[in-house]
Amino acid sequence: MSDLSMPRYVGWPTRLRLFPLFWLSVFLSLVTQEWTAGRFPNWSAIFLNLTMLPQFFGVSPVNGAYWTLAVELVFYGLCVLLAITVGIKNLNIIGILSIALIATFFDREYGYRIQFLQGPFGDYPMLLGMMFWGALARARFEDSRLPLIAEVAYWVAALWWLIGFPMAGFHEAFARTHAEVDLVPRMYGSYFCAFAIFFYSVHFFRFKATALEFVGKISYSVYLIHGPVMYSIIFILDNYLGYFKFRFSLYAWLAIVTALTIVISSLTYRFVERPFQRMGKKLASVFTP
């Protein structure tokens, strides 16, 4: 699987393109979500946010959506570790690792034997397992076949996310009391929907659409920019344009936020993200044997 070789799949120089736009979004989030709300993080908290790993230092992200980026960086680190040990081309190893990581869910939710899994990073192994499953999905999508163990792991994990995980969510909803009443639908529902949309799109709804391709191209910008856009509009409505706040429905405001996010994200993609992507590819070519 040449596509899963270390230079292209792990490709740390190309991953550097994640940071410039992220740093810009941190500043925008500070302005729109922290300073406008009267919160002023100290300089050390701001610096740690710029690492993309503030949770590892006990600091909250300035934007709640950023927690997924830490998982992504850990995933890249594990890919490097695989590449220099057993090899990242071994899809059977990736399949076994995916199942083992996903299986930590049972101890986190029911077993309570591994203390780490009860902590703030306890869901990282499960999420990393999903990402390694994604590596199998990519390999399967491109070559249409996997080695036997990897193929079995692919379908076991897929069936778990499509059937077992939602069933566990229903159990959580009815069998336990949660301090956050929306925890179960937010966590289980979002994970299940994200996986189901990806799975069914890959297996049953393969089609090309220019608009969807464009949104996919700027998706990282959309991910980072949508928060600042949304909070900017909320701040303006609350402080300057209160008359219009209830003149339009929630869905109308969602449409406005979406449109502005796409427009601004297309600009940040063109003038920030894309140039650093090209720079990353040049660096990758230097470090590729």
PDB file of C-alpha atoms in Angstrom:
ATOM      1  CA  MET A   1       0.000   0.000   0.000  1.00  0.00           C
ATOM      2  CA  SER A   2       2.192   2.797  -1.256  1.00  0.00           C
ATOM      3  CA  ASP A   3      -0.463   5.322  -0.242  1.00  0.00           C
ATOM      4  CA  LEU A   4       0.015   4.362   3.373  1.00  0.00           C
ATOM      5  CA  SER A   5       3.756   4.841   3.253  1.00  0.00           C
ATOM      6  CA  MET A   6       5.202   7.167   5.828  1.00  0.00           C
ATOM      7  CA  PRO A   7       6.189  10.094   3.565  1.00  0.00           C
ATOM      8  CA  ARG A   8       2.721  10.559   2.107  1.00  0.00           C
ATOM      9  CA  TYR A   9       0.364   9.307   4.798  1.00  0.00           C
ATOM     10  CA  VAL A  10       2.177  10.588   7.866  1.00  0.00           C
ATOM     11  CA  GLY A  11       4.086  13.310   6.022  1.00  0.00           C
ATOM     12  CA  TRP A  12       4.951  15.593   8.923  1.00  0.00           C
ATOM     13  CA  PRO A  13       6.051  18.479   6.654  1.00  0.00           C
ATOM     14  CA  THR A  14       2.628  18.492   4.979  1.00  0.00           C
ATOM     15  CA  ARG A  15       0.975  18.432   8.417  1.00  0.00           C
ATOM     16  CA  LEU A  16       2.673  21.732   9.215  1.00  0.00           C
ATOM     17  CA  ARG A  17       0.071  23.398   7.000  1.00  0.00           C
ATOM     18  CA  LEU A  18      -2.434  22.743   9.798  1.00  0.00           C
ATOM     19  CA  PHE A  19      -0.869  25.356  12.050  1.00  0.00           C
ATOM     20  CA  PRO A  20      -0.877  28.754  10.271  1.00  0.00           C
ATOM     21  CA  LEU A  21      -4.646  28.749   9.736  1.00  0.00           C
ATOM     22  CA  PHE A  22      -5.119  27.281  13.199  1.00  0.00           C
ATOM     23  CA  TRP A  23      -3.109  30.116  14.759  1.00  0.00           C
ATOM     24  CA  LEU A  24      -5.267  32.633  12.904  1.00  0.00           C
ATOM     25  CA  SER A  25      -8.410  30.909  14.158  1.00  0.00           C
ATOM     26  CA  VAL A  26      -7.081  30.951  17.736  1.00  0.00           C
ATOM     27  CA  PHE A  27      -6.746  34.740  17.520  1.00  0.00           C
ATOM     28  CA  LEU A  28     -10.242  35.058  16.032  1.00  0.00           C
ATOM     29  CA  SER A  29     -11.641  32.800  18.743  1.00  0.00           C
ATOM     30  CA  LEU A  30      -9.934  34.859  21.444  1.00  0.00           C
ATOM     31  CA  VAL A  31     -11.595  37.996  20.104  1.00  0.00           C
ATOM     32  CA  THR A  32     -15.060  36.583  19.404  1.00  0.00           C
ATOM     33  CA  GLN A  33     -15.463  34.000  22.165  1.00  0.00           C
ATOM     34  CA  GLU A  34     -13.255  35.114  25.032  1.00  0.00           C
ATOM     35  CA  TRP A  35     -12.564  38.862  25.015  1.00  0.00           C
ATOM     36  CA  THR A  36     -16.081  39.856  23.968  1.00  0.00           C
ATOM     37  CA  ALA A  37     -17.400  37.758  26.866  1.00  0.00           C
ATOM     38  CA  GLY A  38     -15.102  39.498  29.333  1.00  0.00           C
ATOM     39  CA  ARG A  39     -12.686  36.593  29.683  1.00  0.00           C
ATOM     40  CA  PHE A  40      -8.986  37.267  29.245  1.00  0.00           C
ATOM     41  CA  PRO A  41      -6.787  34.128  29.224  1.00  0.00           C
ATOM     42  CA  ASN A  42      -3.226  34.744  30.364  1.00  0.00           C
ATOM     43  CA  TRP A  43      -0.314  34.575  27.952  1.00  0.00           C
ATOM     44  CA  SER A  44       0.708  31.058  28.972  1.00  0.00           C
ATOM     45  CA  ALA A  45      -2.811  29.760  28.248  1.00  0.00           C
ATOM     46  CA  ILE A  46      -2.743  31.476  24.844  1.00  0.00           C
ATOM     47  CA  PHE A  47       0.684  30.033  24.037  1.00  0.00           C
ATOM     48  CA  LEU A  48      -0.406  26.516  25.028  1.00  0.00           C
ATOM     49  CA  ASN A  49      -3.465  26.883  22.823  1.00  0.00           C
ATOM     50  CA  LEU A  50      -1.150  27.587  19.900  1.00  0.00           C
ATOM     51  CA  THR A  51       0.429  24.131  20.348  1.00  0.00           C
ATOM     52  CA  MET A  52      -2.913  22.511  19.449  1.00  0.00           C
ATOM     53  CA  LEU A  53      -2.479  20.384  22.597  1.00  0.00           C
ATOM     54  CA  PRO A  54      -3.612  22.652  25.479  1.00  0.00           C
ATOM     55  CA  GLN A  55      -5.572  19.841  27.168  1.00  0.00           C
ATOM     56  CA  PHE A  56      -2.297  17.989  27.784  1.00  0.00           C
ATOM     57  CA  PHE A  57      -1.206  20.911  29.956  1.00  0.00           C
ATOM     58  CA  GLY A  58      -4.482  21.306  31.826  1.00  0.00           C
ATOM     59  CA  VAL A  59      -5.616  24.311  29.766  1.00  0.00           C
ATOM     60  CA  SER A  60      -8.992  24.534  28.058  1.00  0.00           C
ATOM     61  CA  PRO A  61      -9.084  25.277  24.316  1.00  0.00           C
ATOM     62  CA  VAL A  62     -10.270  28.783  23.501  1.00  0.00           C
ATOM     63  CA  ASN A  63     -12.635  27.139  21.039  1.00  0.00           C
ATOM     64  CA  GLY A  64     -14.397  23.993  22.214  1.00  0.00           C
ATOM     65  CA  ALA A  65     -14.230  22.447  18.733  1.00  0.00           C
ATOM     66  CA  TYR A  66     -10.426  22.319  18.857  1.00  0.00           C
ATOM     67  CA  TRP A  67     -10.282  19.182  21.019  1.00  0.00           C
ATOM     68  CA  THR A  68     -10.435  16.982  17.903  1.00  0.00           C
ATOM     69  CA  LEU A  69      -7.165  18.457  16.621  1.00  0.00           C
ATOM     70  CA  ALA A  70      -5.300  17.040  19.613  1.00  0.00           C
ATOM     71  CA  VAL A  71      -6.634  13.577  18.749  1.00  0.00           C
ATOM     72  CA  GLU A  72      -5.441  14.092  15.186  1.00  0.00           C
ATOM     73  CA  LEU A  73      -1.923  14.988  16.298  1.00  0.00           C
ATOM     74  CA  VAL A  74      -1.772  11.917  18.538  1.00  0.00           C
ATOM     75  CA  PHE A  75      -2.897   9.840  15.554  1.00  0.00           C
ATOM     76  CA  TYR A  76      -0.058  11.211  13.422  1.00  0.00           C
ATOM     77  CA  GLY A  77       2.366  10.449  16.224  1.00  0.00           C
ATOM     78  CA  LEU A  78       1.163   6.842  16.361  1.00  0.00           C
ATOM     79  CA  CYS A  79       1.522   6.611  12.589  1.00  0.00           C
ATOM     80  CA  VAL A  80       5.147   7.685  12.887  1.00  0.00           C
ATOM     81  CA  LEU A  81       5.668   5.107  15.622  1.00  0.00           C
ATOM     82  CA  LEU A  82       4.173   2.395  13.424  1.00  0.00           C
ATOM     83  CA  ALA A  83       6.278   3.493  10.480  1.00  0.00           C
ATOM     84  CA  ILE A  84       9.553   3.126  12.375  1.00  0.00           C
ATOM     85  CA  THR A  85       8.610  -0.160  14.086  1.00  0.00           C
ATOM     86  CA  VAL A  86       6.279  -2.680  12.435  1.00  0.00           C
ATOM     87  CA  GLY A  87       5.682  -0.557   9.344  1.00  0.00           C
ATOM     88  CA  ILE A  88       2.630   1.454   8.420  1.00  0.00           C
ATOM     89  CA  LYS A  89       2.045  -0.624   5.282  1.00  0.00           C
ATOM     90  CA  ASN A  90       0.971  -3.627   7.352  1.00  0.00           C
ATOM     91  CA  LEU A  91      -2.812  -3.331   7.124  1.00  0.00           C
ATOM     92  CA  ASN A  92      -3.369  -6.378   9.324  1.00  0.00           C
ATOM     93  CA  ILE A  93      -1.538  -4.638  12.172  1.00  0.00           C
ATOM     94  CA  ILE A  94      -3.596  -1.489  11.586  1.00  0.00           C
ATOM     95  CA  GLY A  95      -6.788  -3.575  11.687  1.00  0.00           C
ATOM     96  CA  ILE A  96      -5.837  -5.272  14.951  1.00  0.00           C
ATOM     97  CA  LEU A  97      -4.835  -1.931  16.458  1.00  0.00           C
ATOM     98  CA  SER A  98      -8.133  -0.389  15.405  1.00  0.00           C
ATOM     99  CA  ILE A  99     -10.178  -3.126  17.093  1.00  0.00           C
ATOM    100  CA  ALA A 100      -8.043  -3.063  20.247  1.00  0.00           C
ATOM    101  CA  LEU A 101      -8.406   0.708  20.604  1.00  0.00           C
ATOM    102  CA  ILE A 102     -12.151   0.684  19.949  1.00  0.00           C
ATOM    103  CA  ALA A 103     -12.583  -2.103  22.515  1.00  0.00           C
ATOM    104  CA  THR A 104     -11.368   0.231  25.278  1.00  0.00           C
ATOM    105  CA  PHE A 105     -14.880   1.706  25.153  1.00  0.00           C
ATOM    106  CA  PHE A 106     -16.171  -1.258  27.173  1.00  0.00           C
ATOM    107  CA  ASP A 107     -13.802  -0.682  30.067  1.00  0.00           C
ATOM    108  CA  ARG A 108     -14.380   3.074  29.998  1.00  0.00           C
ATOM    109  CA  GLU A 109     -18.150   2.696  30.191  1.00  0.00           C
ATOM    110  CA  TYR A 110     -18.653  -0.613  32.022  1.00  0.00           C
ATOM    111  CA  GLY A 111     -15.457  -2.196  33.355  1.00  0.00           C
ATOM    112  CA  TYR A 112     -13.710   0.659  35.211  1.00  0.00           C
ATOM    113  CA  ARG A 113     -10.485  -1.367  35.509  1.00  0.00           C
ATOM    114  CA  ILE A 114      -8.118   0.933  33.625  1.00  0.00           C
ATOM    115  CA  GLN A 115      -7.839   4.223  35.479  1.00  0.00           C
ATOM    116  CA  PHE A 116      -6.591   6.168  32.457  1.00  0.00           C
ATOM    117  CA  LEU A 117      -9.819   5.459  30.601  1.00  0.00           C
ATOM    118  CA  GLN A 118     -11.806   7.229  33.319  1.00  0.00           C
ATOM    119  CA  GLY A 119      -9.809  10.435  32.929  1.00  0.00           C
ATOM    120  CA  PRO A 120     -10.115  13.392  30.560  1.00  0.00           C
ATOM    121  CA  PHE A 121      -8.401  11.499  27.752  1.00  0.00           C
ATOM    122  CA  GLY A 122     -10.305   8.272  28.264  1.00  0.00           C
ATOM    123  CA  ASP A 123     -12.124   8.470  24.942  1.00  0.00           C
ATOM    124  CA  TYR A 124      -8.926   9.068  22.957  1.00  0.00           C
ATOM    125  CA  PRO A 125      -8.220   5.345  22.367  1.00  0.00           C
ATOM    126  CA  MET A 126     -11.717   4.778  20.961  1.00  0.00           C
ATOM    127  CA  LEU A 127     -11.434   7.807  18.689  1.00  0.00           C
ATOM    128  CA  LEU A 128      -7.970   6.743  17.546  1.00  0.00           C
ATOM    129  CA  GLY A 129      -9.423   3.336  16.761  1.00  0.00           C
ATOM    130  CA  MET A 130     -11.954   5.049  14.521  1.00  0.00           C
ATOM    131  CA  MET A 131      -9.159   6.921  12.761  1.00  0.00           C
ATOM    132  CA  PHE A 132      -7.184   3.733  12.135  1.00  0.00           C
ATOM    133  CA  TRP A 133     -10.389   2.225  10.784  1.00  0.00           C
ATOM    134  CA  GLY A 134     -10.433   5.219   8.440  1.00  0.00           C
ATOM    135  CA  ALA A 135      -6.990   4.201   7.198  1.00  0.00           C
ATOM    136  CA  LEU A 136      -8.418   0.775   6.356  1.00  0.00           C
ATOM    137  CA  ALA A 137     -11.401   2.402   4.671  1.00  0.00           C
ATOM    138  CA  ARG A 138      -9.113   4.531   2.530  1.00  0.00           C
ATOM    139  CA  ALA A 139      -6.997   1.542   1.521  1.00  0.00           C
ATOM    140  CA  ARG A 140     -10.133  -0.480   0.771  1.00  0.00           C
ATOM    141  CA  PHE A 141     -11.658   2.345  -1.230  1.00  0.00           C
ATOM    142  CA  GLU A 142      -8.573   2.687  -3.408  1.00  0.00           C
ATOM    143  CA  ASP A 143      -7.668  -1.000  -3.889  1.00  0.00           C
ATOM    144  CA  SER A 144     -11.052  -2.711  -3.279  1.00  0.00           C
ATOM    145  CA  ARG A 145      -9.473  -5.462  -1.183  1.00  0.00           C
ATOM    146  CA  LEU A 146      -7.724  -5.883   2.137  1.00  0.00           C
ATOM    147  CA  PRO A 147      -5.738  -8.740   3.694  1.00  0.00           C
ATOM    148  CA  LEU A 148      -8.004 -11.162   5.567  1.00  0.00           C
ATOM    149  CA  ILE A 149      -7.369  -9.919   9.121  1.00  0.00           C
ATOM    150  CA  ALA A 150      -7.685  -6.298   8.025  1.00  0.00           C
ATOM    151  CA  GLU A 151     -10.927  -7.070   6.155  1.00  0.00           C
ATOM    152  CA  VAL A 152     -12.424  -8.781   9.211  1.00  0.00           C
ATOM    153  CA  ALA A 153     -11.345  -5.878  11.427  1.00  0.00           C
ATOM    154  CA  TYR A 154     -12.878  -3.437   8.963  1.00  0.00           C
ATOM    155  CA  TRP A 155     -16.304  -5.061   9.124  1.00  0.00           C
ATOM    156  CA  VAL A 156     -16.236  -5.779  12.864  1.00  0.00           C
ATOM    157  CA  ALA A 157     -15.493  -2.122  13.584  1.00  0.00           C
ATOM    158  CA  ALA A 158     -18.059  -0.948  11.036  1.00  0.00           C
ATOM    159  CA  LEU A 159     -20.814  -3.100  12.533  1.00  0.00           C
ATOM    160  CA  TRP A 160     -19.890  -1.893  16.009  1.00  0.00           C
ATOM    161  CA  TRP A 161     -20.211   1.769  15.035  1.00  0.00           C
ATOM    162  CA  LEU A 162     -23.418   1.195  13.069  1.00  0.00           C
ATOM    163  CA  ILE A 163     -25.218  -1.163  15.495  1.00  0.00           C
ATOM    164  CA  GLY A 164     -23.395  -1.714  18.789  1.00  0.00           C
ATOM    165  CA  PHE A 165     -22.500   1.887  19.512  1.00  0.00           C
ATOM    166  CA  PRO A 166     -26.062   3.248  19.116  1.00  0.00           C
ATOM    167  CA  MET A 167     -27.358   0.407  21.309  1.00  0.00           C
ATOM    168  CA  ALA A 168     -24.840   1.402  23.986  1.00  0.00           C
ATOM    169  CA  GLY A 169     -26.093   4.952  23.613  1.00  0.00           C
ATOM    170  CA  PHE A 170     -29.691   3.896  24.268  1.00  0.00           C
ATOM    171  CA  HIS A 171     -28.498   1.986  27.331  1.00  0.00           C
ATOM    172  CA  GLU A 172     -26.713   5.086  28.563  1.00  0.00           C
ATOM    173  CA  ALA A 173     -29.791   7.222  28.008  1.00  0.00           C
ATOM    174  CA  PHE A 174     -32.174   5.007  29.959  1.00  0.00           C
ATOM    175  CA  ALA A 175     -30.000   3.233  32.522  1.00  0.00           C
ATOM    176  CA  ARG A 176     -27.915   6.056  33.944  1.00  0.00           C
ATOM    177  CA  THR A 177     -28.289   9.573  35.274  1.00  0.00           C
ATOM    178  CA  HIS A 178     -25.995  12.168  33.743  1.00  0.00           C
ATOM    179  CA  ALA A 179     -25.068  15.563  35.089  1.00  0.00           C
ATOM    180  CA  GLU A 180     -25.330  16.903  31.539  1.00  0.00           C
ATOM    181  CA  VAL A 181     -28.750  16.013  30.210  1.00  0.00           C
ATOM    182  CA  ASP A 182     -27.640  16.382  26.600  1.00  0.00           C
ATOM    183  CA  LEU A 183     -24.462  14.299  27.002  1.00  0.00           C
ATOM    184  CA  VAL A 184     -25.829  11.081  25.517  1.00  0.00           C
ATOM    185  CA  PRO A 185     -27.458  12.479  22.367  1.00  0.00           C
ATOM    186  CA  ARG A 186     -24.547  14.863  21.846  1.00  0.00           C
ATOM    187  CA  MET A 187     -21.807  12.255  22.150  1.00  0.00           C
ATOM    188  CA  TYR A 188     -23.417   9.079  20.869  1.00  0.00           C
ATOM    189  CA  GLY A 189     -25.564  10.822  18.297  1.00  0.00           C
ATOM    190  CA  SER A 190     -22.758  12.886  16.777  1.00  0.00           C
ATOM    191  CA  TYR A 191     -20.292   9.993  16.624  1.00  0.00           C
ATOM    192  CA  PHE A 192     -22.857   7.632  15.121  1.00  0.00           C
ATOM    193  CA  CYS A 193     -24.107  10.144  12.543  1.00  0.00           C
ATOM    194  CA  ALA A 194     -20.596  11.081  11.451  1.00  0.00           C
ATOM    195  CA  PHE A 195     -19.608   7.450  10.990  1.00  0.00           C
ATOM    196  CA  ALA A 196     -22.868   6.431   9.310  1.00  0.00           C
ATOM    197  CA  ILE A 197     -22.726   9.289   6.792  1.00  0.00           C
ATOM    198  CA  PHE A 198     -19.136   8.409   5.894  1.00  0.00           C
ATOM    199  CA  PHE A 199     -19.791   4.657   5.704  1.00  0.00           C
ATOM    200  CA  TYR A 200     -22.905   4.835   3.548  1.00  0.00           C
ATOM    201  CA  SER A 201     -21.392   7.488   1.321  1.00  0.00           C
ATOM    202  CA  VAL A 202     -18.370   5.295   0.608  1.00  0.00           C
ATOM    203  CA  HIS A 203     -20.340   2.090   0.059  1.00  0.00           C
ATOM    204  CA  PHE A 204     -23.588   3.177  -1.552  1.00  0.00           C
ATOM    205  CA  PHE A 205     -23.602   6.816  -2.636  1.00  0.00           C
ATOM    206  CA  ARG A 206     -20.460   7.461  -4.595  1.00  0.00           C
ATOM    207  CA  PHE A 207     -21.139  10.482  -6.739  1.00  0.00           C
ATOM    208  CA  LYS A 208     -19.389  13.659  -7.739  1.00  0.00           C
ATOM    209  CA  ALA A 209     -20.771  17.113  -7.153  1.00  0.00           C
ATOM    210  CA  THR A 210     -18.771  20.274  -7.709  1.00  0.00           C
ATOM    211  CA  ALA A 211     -20.318  22.036  -4.722  1.00  0.00           C
ATOM    212  CA  LEU A 212     -19.582  19.137  -2.372  1.00  0.00           C
ATOM    213  CA  GLU A 213     -16.033  18.829  -3.694  1.00  0.00           C
ATOM    214  CA  PHE A 214     -15.498  22.512  -3.015  1.00  0.00           C
ATOM    215  CA  VAL A 215     -16.846  22.261   0.544  1.00  0.00           C
ATOM    216  CA  GLY A 216     -14.628  19.226   1.099  1.00  0.00           C
ATOM    217  CA  LYS A 217     -11.631  21.178  -0.162  1.00  0.00           C
ATOM    218  CA  ILE A 218     -12.208  24.040   2.289  1.00  0.00           C
ATOM    219  CA  SER A 219     -13.505  21.805   5.110  1.00  0.00           C
ATOM    220  CA  TYR A 220     -10.543  22.482   7.421  1.00  0.00           C
ATOM    221  CA  SER A 221     -11.115  26.211   7.048  1.00  0.00           C
ATOM    222  CA  VAL A 222     -14.835  25.724   7.667  1.00  0.00           C
ATOM    223  CA  TYR A 223     -14.068  23.703  10.779  1.00  0.00           C
ATOM    224  CA  LEU A 224     -11.854  26.433  12.236  1.00  0.00           C
ATOM    225  CA  ILE A 225     -13.780  29.501  11.089  1.00  0.00           C
ATOM    226  CA  HIS A 226     -17.408  28.574  11.803  1.00  0.00           C
ATOM    227  CA  GLY A 227     -17.060  29.254  15.557  1.00  0.00           C
ATOM    228  CA  PRO A 228     -15.710  32.801  15.253  1.00  0.00           C
ATOM    229  CA  VAL A 229     -18.339  33.605  12.611  1.00  0.00           C
ATOM    230  CA  MET A 230     -21.177  32.291  14.754  1.00  0.00           C
ATOM    231  CA  TYR A 231     -20.047  34.064  17.920  1.00  0.00           C
ATOM    232  CA  SER A 232     -19.437  37.307  16.011  1.00  0.00           C
ATOM    233  CA  ILE A 233     -23.024  37.314  14.791  1.00  0.00           C
ATOM    234  CA  ILE A 234     -24.318  36.490  18.278  1.00  0.00           C
ATOM    235  CA  PHE A 235     -22.284  39.354  19.766  1.00  0.00           C
ATOM    236  CA  ILE A 236     -23.485  41.852  17.137  1.00  0.00           C
ATOM    237  CA  LEU A 237     -27.113  40.818  17.566  1.00  0.00           C
ATOM    238  CA  ASP A 238     -26.937  40.967  21.358  1.00  0.00           C
ATOM    239  CA  ASN A 239     -25.217  44.344  21.511  1.00  0.00           C
ATOM    240  CA  TYR A 240     -26.092  46.311  18.397  1.00  0.00           C
ATOM    241  CA  LEU A 241     -28.854  44.736  16.330  1.00  0.00           C
ATOM    242  CA  GLY A 242     -31.177  43.304  18.943  1.00  0.00           C
ATOM    243  CA  TYR A 243     -34.215  44.349  16.925  1.00  0.00           C
ATOM    244  CA  PHE A 244     -33.332  41.842  14.204  1.00  0.00           C
ATOM    245  CA  LYS A 245     -32.555  38.984  16.584  1.00  0.00           C
ATOM    246  CA  PHE A 246     -36.094  37.649  16.682  1.00  0.00           C
ATOM    247  CA  ARG A 247     -37.215  38.973  13.315  1.00  0.00           C
ATOM    248  CA  PHE A 248     -35.796  35.888  11.634  1.00  0.00           C
ATOM    249  CA  SER A 249     -36.103  32.240  12.572  1.00  0.00           C
ATOM    250  CA  LEU A 250     -33.246  30.187  13.960  1.00  0.00           C
ATOM    251  CA  TYR A 251     -32.983  28.403  10.621  1.00  0.00           C
ATOM    252  CA  ALA A 252     -32.555  31.719   8.820  1.00  0.00           C
ATOM    253  CA  TRP A 253     -29.703  32.681  11.128  1.00  0.00           C
ATOM    254  CA  LEU A 254     -28.135  29.249  10.621  1.00  0.00           C
ATOM    255  CA  ALA A 255     -28.281  29.816   6.878  1.00  0.00           C
ATOM    256  CA  ILE A 256     -26.638  33.238   7.290  1.00  0.00           C
ATOM    257  CA  VAL A 257     -23.883  31.779   9.502  1.00  0.00           C
ATOM    258  CA  THR A 258     -23.334  28.952   7.005  1.00  0.00           C
ATOM    259  CA  ALA A 259     -23.111  31.299   4.030  1.00  0.00           C
ATOM    260  CA  LEU A 260     -20.693  33.670   5.779  1.00  0.00           C
ATOM    261  CA  THR A 261     -18.599  30.736   6.994  1.00  0.00           C
ATOM    262  CA  ILE A 262     -18.246  29.355   3.482  1.00  0.00           C
ATOM    263  CA  VAL A 263     -17.363  32.761   2.017  1.00  0.00           C
ATOM    264  CA  ILE A 264     -14.735  33.530   4.677  1.00  0.00           C
ATOM    265  CA  SER A 265     -13.413  29.953   4.630  1.00  0.00           C
ATOM    266  CA  SER A 266     -12.913  30.107   0.877  1.00  0.00           C
ATOM    267  CA  LEU A 267     -10.757  33.197   1.415  1.00  0.00           C
ATOM    268  CA  THR A 268      -8.717  31.686   4.263  1.00  0.00           C
ATOM    269  CA  TYR A 269      -8.259  28.526   2.184  1.00  0.00           C
ATOM    270  CA  ARG A 270      -6.979  30.512  -0.788  1.00  0.00           C
ATOM    271  CA  PHE A 271      -4.749  32.974   1.034  1.00  0.00           C
ATOM    272  CA  VAL A 272      -3.642  31.043   4.125  1.00  0.00           C
ATOM    273  CA  GLU A 273      -4.202  27.306   3.934  1.00  0.00           C
ATOM    274  CA  ARG A 274      -3.397  26.662   0.277  1.00  0.00           C
ATOM    275  CA  PRO A 275      -0.037  28.508   0.219  1.00  0.00           C
ATOM    276  CA  PHE A 276       1.137  26.537   3.246  1.00  0.00           C
ATOM    277  CA  GLN A 277      -0.082  23.313   1.658  1.00  0.00           C
ATOM    278  CA  ARG A 278       2.217  24.002  -1.283  1.00  0.00           C
ATOM    279  CA  MET A 279       5.053  24.824   1.088  1.00  0.00           C
ATOM    280  CA  GLY A 280       4.429  21.592   2.986  1.00  0.00           C
ATOM    281  CA  LYS A 281       4.540  19.551  -0.209  1.00  0.00           C
ATOM    282  CA  LYS A 282       7.869  21.130  -1.136  1.00  0.00           C
ATOM    283  CA  LEU A 283       9.244  20.257   2.303  1.00  0.00           C
ATOM    284  CA  ALA A 284       7.854  16.725   1.990  1.00  0.00           C
ATOM    285  CA  SER A 285       9.648  16.269  -1.342  1.00  0.00           C
ATOM    286  CA  VAL A 286      12.913  17.263   0.354  1.00  0.00           C
ATOM    287  CA  PHE A 287      12.486  14.715   3.162  1.00  0.00           C
ATOM    288  CA  THR A 288      11.126  11.913   0.944  1.00  0.00           C
ATOM    289  CA  PRO A 289      13.858   9.444  -0.013  1.00  0.00           C
TER     290      PRO A 289
END
